Short mmCIF file of N, CA and C in Angstrom, two decimals:
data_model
loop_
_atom_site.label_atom_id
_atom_site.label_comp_id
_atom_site.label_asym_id
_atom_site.label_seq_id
_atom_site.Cartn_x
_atom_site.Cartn_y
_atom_site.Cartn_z
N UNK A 42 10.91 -73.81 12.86
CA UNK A 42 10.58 -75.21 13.02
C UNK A 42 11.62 -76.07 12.32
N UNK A 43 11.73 -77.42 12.64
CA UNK A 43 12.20 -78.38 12.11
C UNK A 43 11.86 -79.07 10.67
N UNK A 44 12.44 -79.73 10.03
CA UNK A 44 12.41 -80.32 8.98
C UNK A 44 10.58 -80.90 9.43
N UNK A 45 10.71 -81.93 10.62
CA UNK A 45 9.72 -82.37 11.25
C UNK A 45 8.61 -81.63 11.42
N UNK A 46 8.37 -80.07 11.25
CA UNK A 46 7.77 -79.46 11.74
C UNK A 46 7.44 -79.38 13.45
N UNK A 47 8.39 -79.51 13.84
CA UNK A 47 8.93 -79.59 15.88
C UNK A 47 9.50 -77.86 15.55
N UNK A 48 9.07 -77.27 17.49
CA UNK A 48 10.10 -76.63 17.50
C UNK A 48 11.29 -76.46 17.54
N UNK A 49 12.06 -75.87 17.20
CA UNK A 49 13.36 -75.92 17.31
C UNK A 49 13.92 -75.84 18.70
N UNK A 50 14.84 -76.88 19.24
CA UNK A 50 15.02 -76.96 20.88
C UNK A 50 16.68 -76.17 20.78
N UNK A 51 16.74 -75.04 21.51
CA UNK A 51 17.55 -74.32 21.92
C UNK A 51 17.79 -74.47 22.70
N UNK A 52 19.50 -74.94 23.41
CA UNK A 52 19.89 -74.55 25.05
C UNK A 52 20.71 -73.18 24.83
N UNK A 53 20.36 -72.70 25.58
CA UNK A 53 21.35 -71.53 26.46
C UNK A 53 22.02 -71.67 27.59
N UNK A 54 23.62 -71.58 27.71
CA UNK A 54 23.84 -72.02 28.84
C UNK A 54 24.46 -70.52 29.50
N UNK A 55 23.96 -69.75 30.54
CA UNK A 55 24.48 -68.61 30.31
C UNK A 55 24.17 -68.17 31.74
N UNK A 56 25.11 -67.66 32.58
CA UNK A 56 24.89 -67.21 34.29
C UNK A 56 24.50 -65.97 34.11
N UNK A 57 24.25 -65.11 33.60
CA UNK A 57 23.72 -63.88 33.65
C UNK A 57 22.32 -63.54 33.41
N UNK A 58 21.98 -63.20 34.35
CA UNK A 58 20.03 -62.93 34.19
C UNK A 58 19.55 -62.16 33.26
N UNK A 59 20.24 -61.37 32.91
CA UNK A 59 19.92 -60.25 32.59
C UNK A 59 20.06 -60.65 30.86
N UNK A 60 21.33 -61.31 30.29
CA UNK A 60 21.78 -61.81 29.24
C UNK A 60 20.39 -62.48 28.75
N UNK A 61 20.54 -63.73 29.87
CA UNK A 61 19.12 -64.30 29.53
C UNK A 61 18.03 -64.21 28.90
N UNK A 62 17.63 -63.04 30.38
CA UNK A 62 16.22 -62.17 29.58
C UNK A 62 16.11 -61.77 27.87
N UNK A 63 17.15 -61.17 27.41
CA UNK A 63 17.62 -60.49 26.77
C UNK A 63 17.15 -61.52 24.99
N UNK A 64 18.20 -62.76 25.44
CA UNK A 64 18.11 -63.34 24.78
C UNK A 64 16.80 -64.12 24.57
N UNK A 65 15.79 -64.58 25.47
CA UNK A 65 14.78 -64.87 25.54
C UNK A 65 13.89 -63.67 24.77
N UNK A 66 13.97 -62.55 24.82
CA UNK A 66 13.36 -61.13 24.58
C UNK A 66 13.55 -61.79 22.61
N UNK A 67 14.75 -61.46 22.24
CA UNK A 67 15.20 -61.47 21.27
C UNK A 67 14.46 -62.84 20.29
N UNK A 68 14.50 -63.86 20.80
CA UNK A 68 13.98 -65.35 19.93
C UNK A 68 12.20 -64.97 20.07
N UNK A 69 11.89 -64.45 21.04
CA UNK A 69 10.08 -64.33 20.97
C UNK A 69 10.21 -63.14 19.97
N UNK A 70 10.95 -62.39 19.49
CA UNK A 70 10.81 -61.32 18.23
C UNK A 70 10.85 -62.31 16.81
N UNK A 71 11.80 -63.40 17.19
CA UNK A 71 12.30 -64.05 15.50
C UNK A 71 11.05 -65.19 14.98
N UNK A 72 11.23 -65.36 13.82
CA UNK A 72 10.51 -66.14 13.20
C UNK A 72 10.05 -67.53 13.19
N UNK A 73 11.34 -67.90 14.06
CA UNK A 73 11.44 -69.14 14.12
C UNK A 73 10.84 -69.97 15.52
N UNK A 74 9.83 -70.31 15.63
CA UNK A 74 9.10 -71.19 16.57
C UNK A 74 10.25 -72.21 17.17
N UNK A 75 10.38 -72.14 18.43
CA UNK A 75 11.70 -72.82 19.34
C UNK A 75 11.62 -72.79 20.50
N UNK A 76 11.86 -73.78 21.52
CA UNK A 76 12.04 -73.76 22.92
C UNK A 76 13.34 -73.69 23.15
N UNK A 77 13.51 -72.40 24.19
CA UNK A 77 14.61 -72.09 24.48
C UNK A 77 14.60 -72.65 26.17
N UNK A 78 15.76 -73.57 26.37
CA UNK A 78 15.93 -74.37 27.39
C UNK A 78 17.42 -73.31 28.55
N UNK A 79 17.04 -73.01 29.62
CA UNK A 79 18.38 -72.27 30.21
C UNK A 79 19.16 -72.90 31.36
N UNK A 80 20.27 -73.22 31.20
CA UNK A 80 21.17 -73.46 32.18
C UNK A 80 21.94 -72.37 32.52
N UNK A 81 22.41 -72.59 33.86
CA UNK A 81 23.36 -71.19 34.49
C UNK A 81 24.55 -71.78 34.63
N UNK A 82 25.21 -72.77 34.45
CA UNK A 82 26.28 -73.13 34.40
C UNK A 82 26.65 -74.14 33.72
N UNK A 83 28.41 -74.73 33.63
CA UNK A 83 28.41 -75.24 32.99
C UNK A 83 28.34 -77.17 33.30
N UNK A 84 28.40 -77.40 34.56
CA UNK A 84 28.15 -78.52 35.17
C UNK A 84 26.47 -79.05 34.57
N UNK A 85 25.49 -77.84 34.63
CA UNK A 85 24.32 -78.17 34.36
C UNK A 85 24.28 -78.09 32.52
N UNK A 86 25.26 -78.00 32.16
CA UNK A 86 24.95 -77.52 30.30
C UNK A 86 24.92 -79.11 30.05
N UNK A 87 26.61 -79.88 30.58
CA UNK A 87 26.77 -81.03 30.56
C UNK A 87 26.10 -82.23 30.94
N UNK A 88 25.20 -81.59 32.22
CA UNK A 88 23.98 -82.68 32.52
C UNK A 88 22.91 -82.74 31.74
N UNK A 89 22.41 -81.65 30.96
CA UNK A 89 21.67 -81.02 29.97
C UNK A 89 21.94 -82.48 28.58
N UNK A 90 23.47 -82.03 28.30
CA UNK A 90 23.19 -82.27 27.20
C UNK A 90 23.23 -83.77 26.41
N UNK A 91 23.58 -84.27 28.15
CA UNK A 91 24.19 -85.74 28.33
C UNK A 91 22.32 -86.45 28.72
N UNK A 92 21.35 -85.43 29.44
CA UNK A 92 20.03 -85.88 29.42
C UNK A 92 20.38 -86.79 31.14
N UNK A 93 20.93 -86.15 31.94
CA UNK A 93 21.55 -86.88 33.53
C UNK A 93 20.26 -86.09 34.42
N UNK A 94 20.16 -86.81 35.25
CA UNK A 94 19.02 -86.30 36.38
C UNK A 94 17.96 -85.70 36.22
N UNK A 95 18.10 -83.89 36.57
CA UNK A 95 16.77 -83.47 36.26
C UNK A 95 16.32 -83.36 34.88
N UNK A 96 17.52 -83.33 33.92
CA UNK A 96 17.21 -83.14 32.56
C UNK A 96 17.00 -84.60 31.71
N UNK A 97 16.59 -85.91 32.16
CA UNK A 97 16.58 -86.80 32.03
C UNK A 97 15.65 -86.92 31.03
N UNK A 98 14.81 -85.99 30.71
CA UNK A 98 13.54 -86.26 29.82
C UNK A 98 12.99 -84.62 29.25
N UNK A 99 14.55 -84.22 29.05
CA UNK A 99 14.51 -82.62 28.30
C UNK A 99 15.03 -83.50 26.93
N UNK A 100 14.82 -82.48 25.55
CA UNK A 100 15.05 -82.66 24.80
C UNK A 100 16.39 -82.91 23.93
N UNK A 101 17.12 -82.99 23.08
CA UNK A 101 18.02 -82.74 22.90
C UNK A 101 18.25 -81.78 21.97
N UNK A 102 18.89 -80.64 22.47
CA UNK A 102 18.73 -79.49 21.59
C UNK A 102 19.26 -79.19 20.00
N UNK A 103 18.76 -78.63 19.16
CA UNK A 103 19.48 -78.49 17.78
C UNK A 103 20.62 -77.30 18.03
N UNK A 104 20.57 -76.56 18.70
CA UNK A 104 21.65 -75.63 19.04
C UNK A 104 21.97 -75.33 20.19
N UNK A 105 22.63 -74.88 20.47
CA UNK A 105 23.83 -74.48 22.01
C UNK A 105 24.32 -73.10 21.72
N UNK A 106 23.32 -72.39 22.45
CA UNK A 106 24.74 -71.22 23.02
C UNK A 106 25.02 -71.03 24.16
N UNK A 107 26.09 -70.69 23.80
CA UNK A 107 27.53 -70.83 24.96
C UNK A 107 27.83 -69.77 25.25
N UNK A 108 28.06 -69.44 26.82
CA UNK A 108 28.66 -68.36 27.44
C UNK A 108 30.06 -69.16 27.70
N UNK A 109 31.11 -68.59 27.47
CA UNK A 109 32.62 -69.05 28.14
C UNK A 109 32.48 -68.95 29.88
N UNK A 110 32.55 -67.68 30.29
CA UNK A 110 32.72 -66.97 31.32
C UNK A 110 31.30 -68.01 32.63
N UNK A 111 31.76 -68.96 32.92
CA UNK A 111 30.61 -69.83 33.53
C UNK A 111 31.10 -70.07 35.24
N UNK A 112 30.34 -70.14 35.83
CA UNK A 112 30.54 -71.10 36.92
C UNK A 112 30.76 -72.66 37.10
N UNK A 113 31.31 -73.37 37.86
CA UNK A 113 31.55 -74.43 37.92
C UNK A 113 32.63 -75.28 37.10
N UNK A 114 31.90 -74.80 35.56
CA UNK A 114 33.00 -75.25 34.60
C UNK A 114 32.76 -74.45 33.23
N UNK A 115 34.01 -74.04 32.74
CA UNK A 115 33.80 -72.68 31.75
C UNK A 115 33.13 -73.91 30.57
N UNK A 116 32.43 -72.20 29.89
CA UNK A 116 32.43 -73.02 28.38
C UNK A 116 33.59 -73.79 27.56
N UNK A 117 34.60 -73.10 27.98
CA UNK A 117 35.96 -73.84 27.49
C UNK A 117 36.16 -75.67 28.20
N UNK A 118 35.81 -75.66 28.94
CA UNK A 118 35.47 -77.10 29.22
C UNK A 118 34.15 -77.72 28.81
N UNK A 119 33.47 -77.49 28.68
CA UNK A 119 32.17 -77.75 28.09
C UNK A 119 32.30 -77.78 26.89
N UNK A 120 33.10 -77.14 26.27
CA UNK A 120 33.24 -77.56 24.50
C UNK A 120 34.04 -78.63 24.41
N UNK A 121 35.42 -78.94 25.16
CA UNK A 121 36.14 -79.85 25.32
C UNK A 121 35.21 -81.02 25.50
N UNK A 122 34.38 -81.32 26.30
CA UNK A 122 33.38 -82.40 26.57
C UNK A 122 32.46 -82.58 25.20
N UNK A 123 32.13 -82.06 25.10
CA UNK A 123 30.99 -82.10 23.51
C UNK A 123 32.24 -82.50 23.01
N UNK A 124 32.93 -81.98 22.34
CA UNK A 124 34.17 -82.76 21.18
C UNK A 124 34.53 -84.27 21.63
N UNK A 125 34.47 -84.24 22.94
CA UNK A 125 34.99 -86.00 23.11
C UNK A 125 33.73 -86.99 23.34
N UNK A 126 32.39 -86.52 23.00
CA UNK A 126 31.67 -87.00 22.81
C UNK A 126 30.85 -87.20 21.73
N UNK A 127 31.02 -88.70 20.91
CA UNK A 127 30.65 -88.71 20.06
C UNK A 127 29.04 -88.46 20.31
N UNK A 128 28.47 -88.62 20.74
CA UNK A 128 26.53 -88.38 20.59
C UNK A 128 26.59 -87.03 20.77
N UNK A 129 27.48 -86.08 21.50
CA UNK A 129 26.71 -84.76 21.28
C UNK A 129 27.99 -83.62 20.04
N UNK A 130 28.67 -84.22 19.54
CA UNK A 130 29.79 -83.56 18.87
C UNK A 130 29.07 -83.00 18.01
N UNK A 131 28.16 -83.65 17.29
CA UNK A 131 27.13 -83.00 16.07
C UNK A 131 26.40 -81.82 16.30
N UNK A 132 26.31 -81.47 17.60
CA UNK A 132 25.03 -79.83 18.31
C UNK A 132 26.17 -79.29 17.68
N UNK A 133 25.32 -78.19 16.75
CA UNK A 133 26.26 -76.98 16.86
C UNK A 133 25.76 -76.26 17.90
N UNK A 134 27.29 -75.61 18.21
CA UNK A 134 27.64 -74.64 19.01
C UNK A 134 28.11 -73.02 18.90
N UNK A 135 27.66 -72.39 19.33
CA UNK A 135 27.42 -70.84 19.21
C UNK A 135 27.92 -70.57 20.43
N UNK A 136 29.16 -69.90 20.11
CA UNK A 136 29.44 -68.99 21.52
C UNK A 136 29.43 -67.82 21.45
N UNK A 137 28.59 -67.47 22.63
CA UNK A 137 28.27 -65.90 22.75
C UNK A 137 28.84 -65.71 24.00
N UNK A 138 30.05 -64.58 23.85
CA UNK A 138 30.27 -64.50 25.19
C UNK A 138 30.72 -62.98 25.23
N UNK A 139 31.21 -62.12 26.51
CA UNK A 139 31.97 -60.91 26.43
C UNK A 139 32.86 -60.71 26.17
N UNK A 140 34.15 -62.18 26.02
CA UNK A 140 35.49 -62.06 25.92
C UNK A 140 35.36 -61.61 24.59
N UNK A 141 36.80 -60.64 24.18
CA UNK A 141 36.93 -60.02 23.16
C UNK A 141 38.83 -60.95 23.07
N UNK A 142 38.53 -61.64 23.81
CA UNK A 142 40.75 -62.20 24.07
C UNK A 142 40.78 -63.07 22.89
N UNK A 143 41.71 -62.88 21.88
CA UNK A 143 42.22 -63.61 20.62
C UNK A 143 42.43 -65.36 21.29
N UNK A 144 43.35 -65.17 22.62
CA UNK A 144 43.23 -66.83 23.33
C UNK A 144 41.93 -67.70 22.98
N UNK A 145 40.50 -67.00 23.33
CA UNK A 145 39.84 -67.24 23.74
C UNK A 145 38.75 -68.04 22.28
N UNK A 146 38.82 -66.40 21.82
CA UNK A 146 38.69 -67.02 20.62
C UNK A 146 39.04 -68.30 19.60
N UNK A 147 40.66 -68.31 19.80
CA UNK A 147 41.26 -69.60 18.88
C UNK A 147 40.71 -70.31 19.78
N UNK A 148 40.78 -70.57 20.92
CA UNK A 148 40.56 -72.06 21.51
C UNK A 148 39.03 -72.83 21.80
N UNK A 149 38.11 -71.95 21.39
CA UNK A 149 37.11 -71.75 21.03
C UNK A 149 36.70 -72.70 19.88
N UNK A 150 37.33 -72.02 18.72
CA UNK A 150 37.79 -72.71 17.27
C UNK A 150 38.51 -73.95 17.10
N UNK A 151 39.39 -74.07 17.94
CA UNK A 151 40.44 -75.18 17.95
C UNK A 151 39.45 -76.43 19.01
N UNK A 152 38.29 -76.22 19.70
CA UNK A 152 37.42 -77.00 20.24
C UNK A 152 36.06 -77.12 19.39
N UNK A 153 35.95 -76.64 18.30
CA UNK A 153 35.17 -76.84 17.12
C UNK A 153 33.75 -76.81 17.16
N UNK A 154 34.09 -75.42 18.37
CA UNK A 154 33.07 -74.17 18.16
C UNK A 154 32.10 -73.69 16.71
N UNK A 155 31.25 -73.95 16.38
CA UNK A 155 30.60 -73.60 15.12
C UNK A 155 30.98 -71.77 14.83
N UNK A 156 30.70 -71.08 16.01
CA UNK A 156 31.18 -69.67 15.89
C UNK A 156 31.36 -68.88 16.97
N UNK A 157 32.04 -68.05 16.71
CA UNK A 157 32.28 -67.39 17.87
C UNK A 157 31.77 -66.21 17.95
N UNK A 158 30.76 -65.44 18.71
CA UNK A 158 30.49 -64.22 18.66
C UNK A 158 30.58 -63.12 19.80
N UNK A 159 31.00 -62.14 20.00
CA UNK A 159 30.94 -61.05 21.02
C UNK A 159 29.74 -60.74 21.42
N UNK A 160 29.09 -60.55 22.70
CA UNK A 160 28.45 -59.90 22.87
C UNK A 160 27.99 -58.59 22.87
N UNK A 161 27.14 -57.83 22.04
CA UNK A 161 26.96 -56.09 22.55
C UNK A 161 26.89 -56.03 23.68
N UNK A 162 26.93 -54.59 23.92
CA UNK A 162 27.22 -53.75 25.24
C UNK A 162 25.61 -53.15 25.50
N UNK A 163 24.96 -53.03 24.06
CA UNK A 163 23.85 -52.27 24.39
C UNK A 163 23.04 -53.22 24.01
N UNK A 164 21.34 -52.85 24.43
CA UNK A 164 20.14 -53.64 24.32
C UNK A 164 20.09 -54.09 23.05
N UNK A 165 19.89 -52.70 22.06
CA UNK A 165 19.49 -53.13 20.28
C UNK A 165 20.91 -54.19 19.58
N UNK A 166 21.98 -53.81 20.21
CA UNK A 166 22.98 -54.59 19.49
C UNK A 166 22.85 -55.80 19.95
N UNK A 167 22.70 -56.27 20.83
CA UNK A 167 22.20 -57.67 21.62
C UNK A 167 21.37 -58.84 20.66
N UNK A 168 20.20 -57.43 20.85
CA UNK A 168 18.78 -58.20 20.31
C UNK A 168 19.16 -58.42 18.72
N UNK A 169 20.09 -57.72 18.24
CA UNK A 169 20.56 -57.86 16.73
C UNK A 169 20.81 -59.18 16.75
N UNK A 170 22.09 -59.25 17.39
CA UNK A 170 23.06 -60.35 17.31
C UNK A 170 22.47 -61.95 17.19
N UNK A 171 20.93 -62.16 18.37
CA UNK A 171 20.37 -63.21 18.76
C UNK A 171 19.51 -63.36 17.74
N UNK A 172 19.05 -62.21 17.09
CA UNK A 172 17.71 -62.24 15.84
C UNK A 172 18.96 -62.52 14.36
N UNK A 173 19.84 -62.89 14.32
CA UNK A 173 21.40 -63.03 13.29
C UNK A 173 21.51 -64.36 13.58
N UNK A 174 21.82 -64.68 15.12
CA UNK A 174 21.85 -66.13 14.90
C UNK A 174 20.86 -66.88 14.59
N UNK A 175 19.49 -67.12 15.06
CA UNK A 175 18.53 -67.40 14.41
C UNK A 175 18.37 -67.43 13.56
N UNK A 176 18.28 -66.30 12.63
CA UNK A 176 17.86 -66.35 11.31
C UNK A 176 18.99 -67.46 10.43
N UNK A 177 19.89 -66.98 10.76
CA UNK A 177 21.40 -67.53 10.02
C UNK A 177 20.83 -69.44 10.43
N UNK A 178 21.08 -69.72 11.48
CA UNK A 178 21.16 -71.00 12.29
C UNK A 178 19.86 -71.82 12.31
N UNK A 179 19.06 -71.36 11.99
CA UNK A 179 17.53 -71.90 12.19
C UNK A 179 17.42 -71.73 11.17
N UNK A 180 17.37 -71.06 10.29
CA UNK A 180 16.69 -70.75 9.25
C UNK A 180 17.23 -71.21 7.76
N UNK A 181 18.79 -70.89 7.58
CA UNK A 181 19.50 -71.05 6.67
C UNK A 181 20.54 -72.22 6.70
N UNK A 182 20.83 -72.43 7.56
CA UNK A 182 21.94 -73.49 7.65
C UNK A 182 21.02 -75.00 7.91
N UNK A 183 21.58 -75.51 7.27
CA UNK A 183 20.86 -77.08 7.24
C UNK A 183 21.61 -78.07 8.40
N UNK A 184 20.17 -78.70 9.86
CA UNK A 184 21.29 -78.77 11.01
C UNK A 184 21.53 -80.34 10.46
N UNK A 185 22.28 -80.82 11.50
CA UNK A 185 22.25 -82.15 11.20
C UNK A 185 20.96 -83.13 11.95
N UNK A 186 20.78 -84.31 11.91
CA UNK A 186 19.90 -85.11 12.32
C UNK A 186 20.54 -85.38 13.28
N UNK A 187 19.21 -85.89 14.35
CA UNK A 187 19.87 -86.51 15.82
C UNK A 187 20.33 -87.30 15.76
#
């Protein structure tokens, strides 16, 4: 929960179903009471997070994770957009993605990515990783105010 005692509003922006699930699987294990919000791309992360059309009266989330590897428009553009926007520059951002490419990484960082993380290959390393950010991100790190 929030300072407020609110759940904590999570987007996921992530084209893979399966990831999804996964990650959805993983936050109903953690401690932390949160609505996890999902986009499949990155056209819809940006309508998301800007609150445009259907998401006109979704929340604004305390965290973002980020798949790079997107349709429409990579996470690498989607971080570029959050940075040149002052109202959403403050979400931290969590990228979870498969790339293991050093490119990918710095530019990631150099778009002021909160962190960058790999995805596992297997189920338990997965469910690790998502029950790590949580705990770490929800729990320990103090977010900022809207």
């Amino acid at each position: 929960m929030t300072d407020t005692g609110q759940p904590v509003e999570i987007l996921l922006a992530e084209d893979n179903p399966g990831d999804v699930k996964l990650t959805e699987k993983a936050l109903e294990r953690g401690n932390v009471i949160n609505n996890l919000h999902v986009v499949n791309d990155g056209v819809e992360a940006l309508a998301y997070l800007r609150q445009e059309g259907e998401y006109a009266d979704r929340p604004r989330p305390d965290l973002m994770l980020l798949d790079l590897n997107m349709p429409r428009k990579s996470g690498t553009e989607v971080l570029e957009a959050i940075g040149d926007d002052e109202d959403l520059r403050r979400i931290p951002v969590v990228v979870l993605t498969s790339s293991e490419a050093e490119e990918d990484i710095v530019k990631s960082y150099d778009l002021h990515a909160n962190a960058y993380l790999t995805k596992p290959v297997d189920f338990d390393g997965f469910l690790d990783i998502v029950s790590r950010i949580e705990e770490f991100w929800l729990s320990v790190v103090k977010m900022p105010p809207e």
